[in-house]
mmCIF file of C-alpha atoms in Angstrom:
data_model
loop_
_atom_site.group_PDB
_atom_site.id
_atom_site.type_symbol
_atom_site.label_atom_id
_atom_site.label_comp_id
_atom_site.label_asym_id
_atom_site.label_seq_id
_atom_site.Cartn_x
_atom_site.Cartn_y
_atom_site.Cartn_z
ATOM 1 C CA MET A 82 0.000 0.000 0.000
ATOM 2 C CA ILE A 83 1.435 3.394 -1.070
ATOM 3 C CA SER A 84 1.080 6.117 1.553
ATOM 4 C CA GLN A 85 -0.334 9.573 0.778
ATOM 5 C CA GLU A 86 3.105 11.132 1.314
ATOM 6 C CA GLU A 87 4.640 8.770 -1.260
ATOM 7 C CA LYS A 88 1.870 9.623 -3.742
ATOM 8 C CA GLU A 89 2.472 13.350 -3.318
ATOM 9 C CA SER A 90 6.235 12.830 -3.677
ATOM 10 C CA ASN A 91 5.725 10.884 -6.905
ATOM 11 C CA VAL A 92 3.457 13.607 -8.342
ATOM 12 C CA GLU A 93 5.984 16.282 -7.365
ATOM 13 C CA ALA A 94 8.814 14.392 -9.055
ATOM 14 C CA GLU A 95 6.711 13.852 -12.197
ATOM 15 C CA PHE A 96 6.106 17.587 -12.537
ATOM 16 C CA LYS A 97 9.483 18.802 -11.371
ATOM 17 C CA GLU A 98 12.082 16.757 -13.223
ATOM 18 C CA PRO A 99 10.933 17.136 -16.866
ATOM 19 C CA ILE A 100 10.256 20.862 -16.736
ATOM 20 C CA ASN A 101 13.141 22.409 -14.824
ATOM 21 C CA LEU A 102 16.459 22.795 -16.569
ATOM 22 C CA LEU A 103 19.506 21.396 -14.778
ATOM 23 C CA PHE A 104 23.012 22.789 -15.007
ATOM 24 C CA GLU A 105 26.124 20.720 -14.355
ATOM 25 C CA ALA A 106 29.210 22.172 -12.678
ATOM 26 C CA ASP A 107 32.133 19.959 -11.662
ATOM 27 C CA GLY A 108 29.829 16.992 -11.847
ATOM 28 C CA GLN A 109 27.479 18.498 -9.271
ATOM 29 C CA LYS A 110 23.870 19.403 -9.988
ATOM 30 C CA GLU A 111 23.189 23.010 -9.122
ATOM 31 C CA GLU A 112 19.917 24.622 -8.151
ATOM 32 C CA LYS A 113 17.112 24.049 -10.648
ATOM 33 C CA THR A 114 15.804 27.048 -12.571
ATOM 34 C CA ARG A 115 12.176 28.107 -12.802
ATOM 35 C CA THR A 116 12.119 27.372 -16.531
ATOM 36 C CA ILE A 117 9.646 25.392 -18.617
ATOM 37 C CA ALA A 118 10.410 24.557 -22.253
ATOM 38 C CA LEU A 119 7.610 23.803 -24.732
ATOM 39 C CA TYR A 120 9.710 22.405 -27.572
ATOM 40 C CA GLU A 121 7.166 20.188 -29.265
ATOM 41 C CA GLU A 122 3.658 20.013 -30.657
ATOM 42 C CA ILE A 123 0.893 21.008 -28.241
ATOM 43 C CA THR A 124 -0.720 17.688 -27.328
ATOM 44 C CA GLU A 125 -2.368 16.271 -24.219
ATOM 45 C CA GLU A 126 1.016 15.003 -23.044
ATOM 46 C CA SER A 127 2.990 18.216 -23.596
ATOM 47 C CA ALA A 128 0.161 20.410 -22.291
ATOM 48 C CA SER A 129 -0.066 18.244 -19.177
ATOM 49 C CA ALA A 130 3.650 18.790 -18.509
ATOM 50 C CA VAL A 131 3.399 22.565 -19.008
ATOM 51 C CA VAL A 132 0.233 22.949 -16.917
ATOM 52 C CA GLY A 133 1.635 20.747 -14.159
ATOM 53 C CA GLY A 134 4.894 22.676 -14.225
ATOM 54 C CA LEU A 135 3.196 26.059 -14.037
ATOM 55 C CA LEU A 136 1.054 25.010 -11.093
ATOM 56 C CA TYR A 137 4.024 23.418 -9.317
ATOM 57 C CA LEU A 138 6.214 26.505 -9.710
ATOM 58 C CA GLN A 139 3.320 28.757 -8.704
ATOM 59 C CA LYS A 140 3.402 27.120 -5.261
ATOM 60 C CA GLU A 141 7.119 27.749 -4.761
ATOM 61 C CA SER A 142 7.848 31.016 -2.968
ATOM 62 C CA HIS A 143 10.186 32.543 -0.399
ATOM 63 C CA LEU A 144 9.818 35.071 2.393
ATOM 64 C CA SER A 145 11.332 38.467 1.692
ATOM 65 C CA PRO A 146 11.826 41.193 4.353
ATOM 66 C CA GLN A 147 9.977 44.440 3.667
ATOM 67 C CA GLU A 148 10.782 48.004 4.793
ATOM 68 C CA SER A 149 8.189 47.580 7.520
ATOM 69 C CA GLY A 150 10.229 44.699 8.897
ATOM 70 C CA GLU A 151 7.521 42.195 8.045
ATOM 71 C CA LEU A 152 8.130 39.171 5.871
ATOM 72 C CA GLU A 153 6.226 38.948 2.584
ATOM 73 C CA GLU A 154 5.677 35.835 0.486
ATOM 74 C CA VAL A 155 7.396 36.362 -2.883
ATOM 75 C CA HIS A 156 7.012 34.333 -6.076
ATOM 76 C CA ASP A 157 9.898 34.625 -8.531
ATOM 77 C CA PRO A 158 9.052 34.834 -12.249
ATOM 78 C CA ILE A 159 8.535 31.672 -14.277
ATOM 79 C CA LYS A 160 10.326 31.477 -17.639
ATOM 80 C CA LEU A 161 8.420 29.726 -20.439
ATOM 81 C CA ILE A 162 10.367 28.995 -23.636
ATOM 82 C CA VAL A 163 8.139 28.411 -26.672
ATOM 83 C CA SER A 164 9.324 26.741 -29.888
ATOM 84 C CA SER A 165 6.366 24.849 -31.295
ATOM 85 C CA VAL A 166 4.476 24.199 -34.510
ATOM 86 C CA GLY A 167 1.221 24.517 -32.557
ATOM 87 C CA GLY A 168 -1.263 21.725 -32.081
ATOM 88 C CA SER A 169 -4.568 21.064 -30.327
ATOM 89 C CA ALA A 170 -6.777 24.082 -29.682
ATOM 90 C CA HIS A 171 -8.232 22.419 -26.580
ATOM 91 C CA GLU A 172 -4.798 21.860 -25.060
ATOM 92 C CA MET A 173 -3.717 25.380 -26.047
ATOM 93 C CA PHE A 174 -6.615 26.779 -24.040
ATOM 94 C CA SER A 175 -5.710 24.571 -21.069
ATOM 95 C CA ILE A 176 -2.214 26.095 -21.031
ATOM 96 C CA TYR A 177 -3.540 29.596 -21.668
ATOM 97 C CA ASP A 178 -6.089 29.506 -18.842
ATOM 98 C CA THR A 179 -3.452 28.110 -16.473
ATOM 99 C CA MET A 180 -1.094 30.955 -17.388
ATOM 100 C CA ARG A 181 -3.833 33.473 -16.610
ATOM 101 C CA LEU A 182 -4.358 31.840 -13.222
ATOM 102 C CA VAL A 183 -0.655 31.648 -12.357
ATOM 103 C CA LYS A 184 -0.034 35.293 -13.315
ATOM 104 C CA ASP A 185 -2.163 36.305 -10.341
ATOM 105 C CA ASP A 186 0.779 35.177 -8.155
ATOM 106 C CA CYS A 187 3.887 35.523 -10.298
ATOM 107 C CA GLU A 188 5.054 36.860 -13.619
ATOM 108 C CA ILE A 189 5.530 34.552 -16.593
ATOM 109 C CA GLU A 190 8.379 35.568 -18.898
ATOM 110 C CA THR A 191 7.882 34.034 -22.349
ATOM 111 C CA LEU A 192 10.608 33.573 -24.961
ATOM 112 C CA GLY A 193 9.857 32.540 -28.543
ATOM 113 C CA LEU A 194 12.669 30.719 -30.357
ATOM 114 C CA GLY A 195 12.954 29.160 -33.811
ATOM 115 C CA LYS A 196 9.298 28.782 -34.679
ATOM 116 C CA VAL A 197 6.120 29.897 -32.911
ATOM 117 C CA MET A 198 3.168 28.761 -34.968
ATOM 118 C CA SER A 199 -0.596 28.494 -34.787
ATOM 119 C CA ALA A 200 -1.721 27.628 -31.235
ATOM 120 C CA ALA A 201 1.750 28.414 -29.855
ATOM 121 C CA VAL A 202 1.352 32.099 -30.824
ATOM 122 C CA LEU A 203 -1.263 32.632 -28.118
ATOM 123 C CA ILE A 204 1.019 30.967 -25.544
ATOM 124 C CA LEU A 205 3.862 33.368 -26.384
ATOM 125 C CA ALA A 206 1.537 36.382 -26.329
ATOM 126 C CA ALA A 207 0.029 35.341 -22.982
ATOM 127 C CA GLY A 208 3.202 36.070 -21.041
ATOM 128 C CA THR A 209 3.400 39.033 -18.675
ATOM 129 C CA LYS A 210 3.279 42.265 -20.672
ATOM 130 C CA GLY A 211 6.769 43.738 -21.031
ATOM 131 C CA LYS A 212 8.327 40.317 -20.324
ATOM 132 C CA ARG A 213 7.632 38.628 -23.680
ATOM 133 C CA ARG A 214 10.783 38.181 -25.782
ATOM 134 C CA ILE A 215 11.453 36.658 -29.180
ATOM 135 C CA GLY A 216 14.619 35.521 -30.951
ATOM 136 C CA LYS A 217 15.611 37.721 -33.883
ATOM 137 C CA ASN A 218 15.471 34.741 -36.266
ATOM 138 C CA CYS A 219 12.220 33.313 -34.898
ATOM 139 C CA ARG A 220 9.278 33.007 -37.297
ATOM 140 C CA ILE A 221 5.650 33.474 -36.332
ATOM 141 C CA MET A 222 2.866 31.718 -38.237
ATOM 142 C CA LEU A 223 -0.899 32.236 -38.115
ATOM 143 C CA HIS A 224 -3.555 30.192 -39.900
ATOM 144 C CA PRO A 225 -7.204 29.159 -39.419
ATOM 145 C CA VAL A 226 -8.139 26.492 -36.888
ATOM 146 C CA ALA A 227 -8.056 23.135 -38.689
ATOM 147 C CA GLY A 228 -10.174 20.030 -38.158
ATOM 148 C CA GLY A 229 -10.758 16.637 -39.701
ATOM 149 C CA ALA A 230 -14.466 15.996 -39.232
ATOM 150 C CA VAL A 231 -15.622 12.488 -40.172
ATOM 151 C CA GLY A 232 -18.751 10.412 -39.652
ATOM 152 C CA ASP A 233 -22.430 11.093 -40.287
ATOM 153 C CA ILE A 234 -23.461 14.401 -41.808
ATOM 154 C CA GLU A 235 -24.852 15.508 -38.430
ATOM 155 C CA ASP A 236 -21.508 14.814 -36.735
ATOM 156 C CA ILE A 237 -19.637 16.706 -39.441
ATOM 157 C CA GLU A 238 -21.969 19.697 -39.078
ATOM 158 C CA ASN A 239 -21.572 19.691 -35.283
ATOM 159 C CA ASP A 240 -17.784 19.389 -35.527
ATOM 160 C CA THR A 241 -17.678 22.237 -38.048
ATOM 161 C CA LYS A 242 -19.644 24.440 -35.652
ATOM 162 C CA GLU A 243 -17.221 23.566 -32.853
ATOM 163 C CA ILE A 244 -14.216 24.494 -35.018
ATOM 164 C CA LYS A 245 -15.822 27.874 -35.692
ATOM 165 C CA VAL A 246 -16.393 28.363 -31.942
ATOM 166 C CA GLN A 247 -12.740 27.506 -31.208
ATOM 167 C CA GLN A 248 -11.496 29.920 -33.864
ATOM 168 C CA LYS A 249 -13.722 32.721 -32.587
ATOM 169 C CA GLN A 250 -12.411 32.175 -29.049
ATOM 170 C CA TYR A 251 -8.809 32.007 -30.275
ATOM 171 C CA VAL A 252 -9.207 35.303 -32.123
ATOM 172 C CA LYS A 253 -10.797 36.948 -29.078
ATOM 173 C CA CYS A 254 -7.996 35.804 -26.737
ATOM 174 C CA LEU A 255 -5.190 36.751 -29.140
ATOM 175 C CA ALA A 256 -6.708 40.202 -29.603
ATOM 176 C CA GLU A 257 -6.797 40.645 -25.808
ATOM 177 C CA GLU A 258 -3.123 39.642 -25.470
ATOM 178 C CA SER A 259 -1.729 41.645 -28.412
ATOM 179 C CA ASN A 260 -2.087 44.882 -30.367
ATOM 180 C CA LEU A 261 -4.070 43.128 -33.069
ATOM 181 C CA THR A 262 -7.784 43.761 -33.407
ATOM 182 C CA VAL A 263 -10.347 41.016 -33.948
ATOM 183 C CA LYS A 264 -10.912 42.432 -37.447
ATOM 184 C CA LYS A 265 -7.192 42.299 -38.290
ATOM 185 C CA ILE A 266 -6.774 38.722 -37.045
ATOM 186 C CA ASN A 267 -9.850 37.569 -38.961
ATOM 187 C CA SER A 268 -8.511 39.204 -42.132
ATOM 188 C CA ILE A 269 -5.298 37.184 -41.726
ATOM 189 C CA LEU A 270 -7.126 33.925 -41.085
ATOM 190 C CA LYS A 271 -9.514 34.450 -44.024
ATOM 191 C CA ARG A 272 -6.560 34.036 -46.393
ATOM 192 C CA LYS A 273 -6.840 30.310 -45.518
ATOM 193 C CA THR A 274 -3.107 29.734 -45.908
ATOM 194 C CA ASN A 275 -0.159 29.789 -43.525
ATOM 195 C CA GLN A 276 0.867 33.407 -42.958
ATOM 196 C CA TYR A 277 4.465 33.909 -41.765
ATOM 197 C CA TYR A 278 5.842 36.924 -39.922
ATOM 198 C CA SER A 279 9.232 38.089 -38.662
ATOM 199 C CA ALA A 280 10.300 38.837 -35.095
ATOM 200 C CA GLU A 281 9.996 42.551 -35.888
ATOM 201 C CA GLU A 282 6.418 42.055 -37.024
ATOM 202 C CA ALA A 283 5.667 39.998 -33.915
ATOM 203 C CA VAL A 284 6.731 42.980 -31.794
ATOM 204 C CA GLU A 285 4.701 45.323 -34.000
ATOM 205 C CA PHE A 286 1.668 43.075 -33.529
ATOM 206 C CA GLY A 287 2.169 43.060 -29.756
ATOM 207 C CA ILE A 288 2.694 39.300 -29.663
ATOM 208 C CA ALA A 289 6.140 39.940 -28.151
ATOM 209 C CA ASP A 290 7.723 42.986 -26.511
ATOM 210 C CA GLU A 291 11.426 42.656 -27.263
ATOM 211 C CA ILE A 292 13.779 40.993 -29.754
ATOM 212 C CA VAL A 293 16.811 39.165 -28.366
#
């Protein structure tokens, strides 16, 4: 029989080890950083790791002395590196809503590297304003929400409606997190092809704040 303490320890290890970067110095492991790297397609598995990591790091804090002499609980920023071709809209929203929740306690510094496409664009844009960076050679890509509806005609119609709902929600959220208007985003998506943009354009759009 596994005790409750062992269960909690196993959950903590599952969240902690894959998401925090380790540095080696003289063969010794140094202190883990508060960094999460999304370097793959957004799937249930990768979204689970990011969400679990965000919630785990949200809990970690330290007491800092204030001018009044009292101790205040402080949460250091979380760094989220994004280099993804995108993926599931449902899992994108699970990460996005978790980021919104975590930002109530601590800042999330996002960094886009290499490629930030489709669903991953919202993740990059959802970082703390002023703390969203992008590599100078990174490429941004926007396109309509895709789906592969199969089955009876009724199922296909229902799935098509759901895709439209997801795209409308995606556009609304991206507009809230960037300088782009709903009208501008819809005009991009109506081209029905992959639309690529530079790091400079990402900053202009308000998807990122600074080029590194």
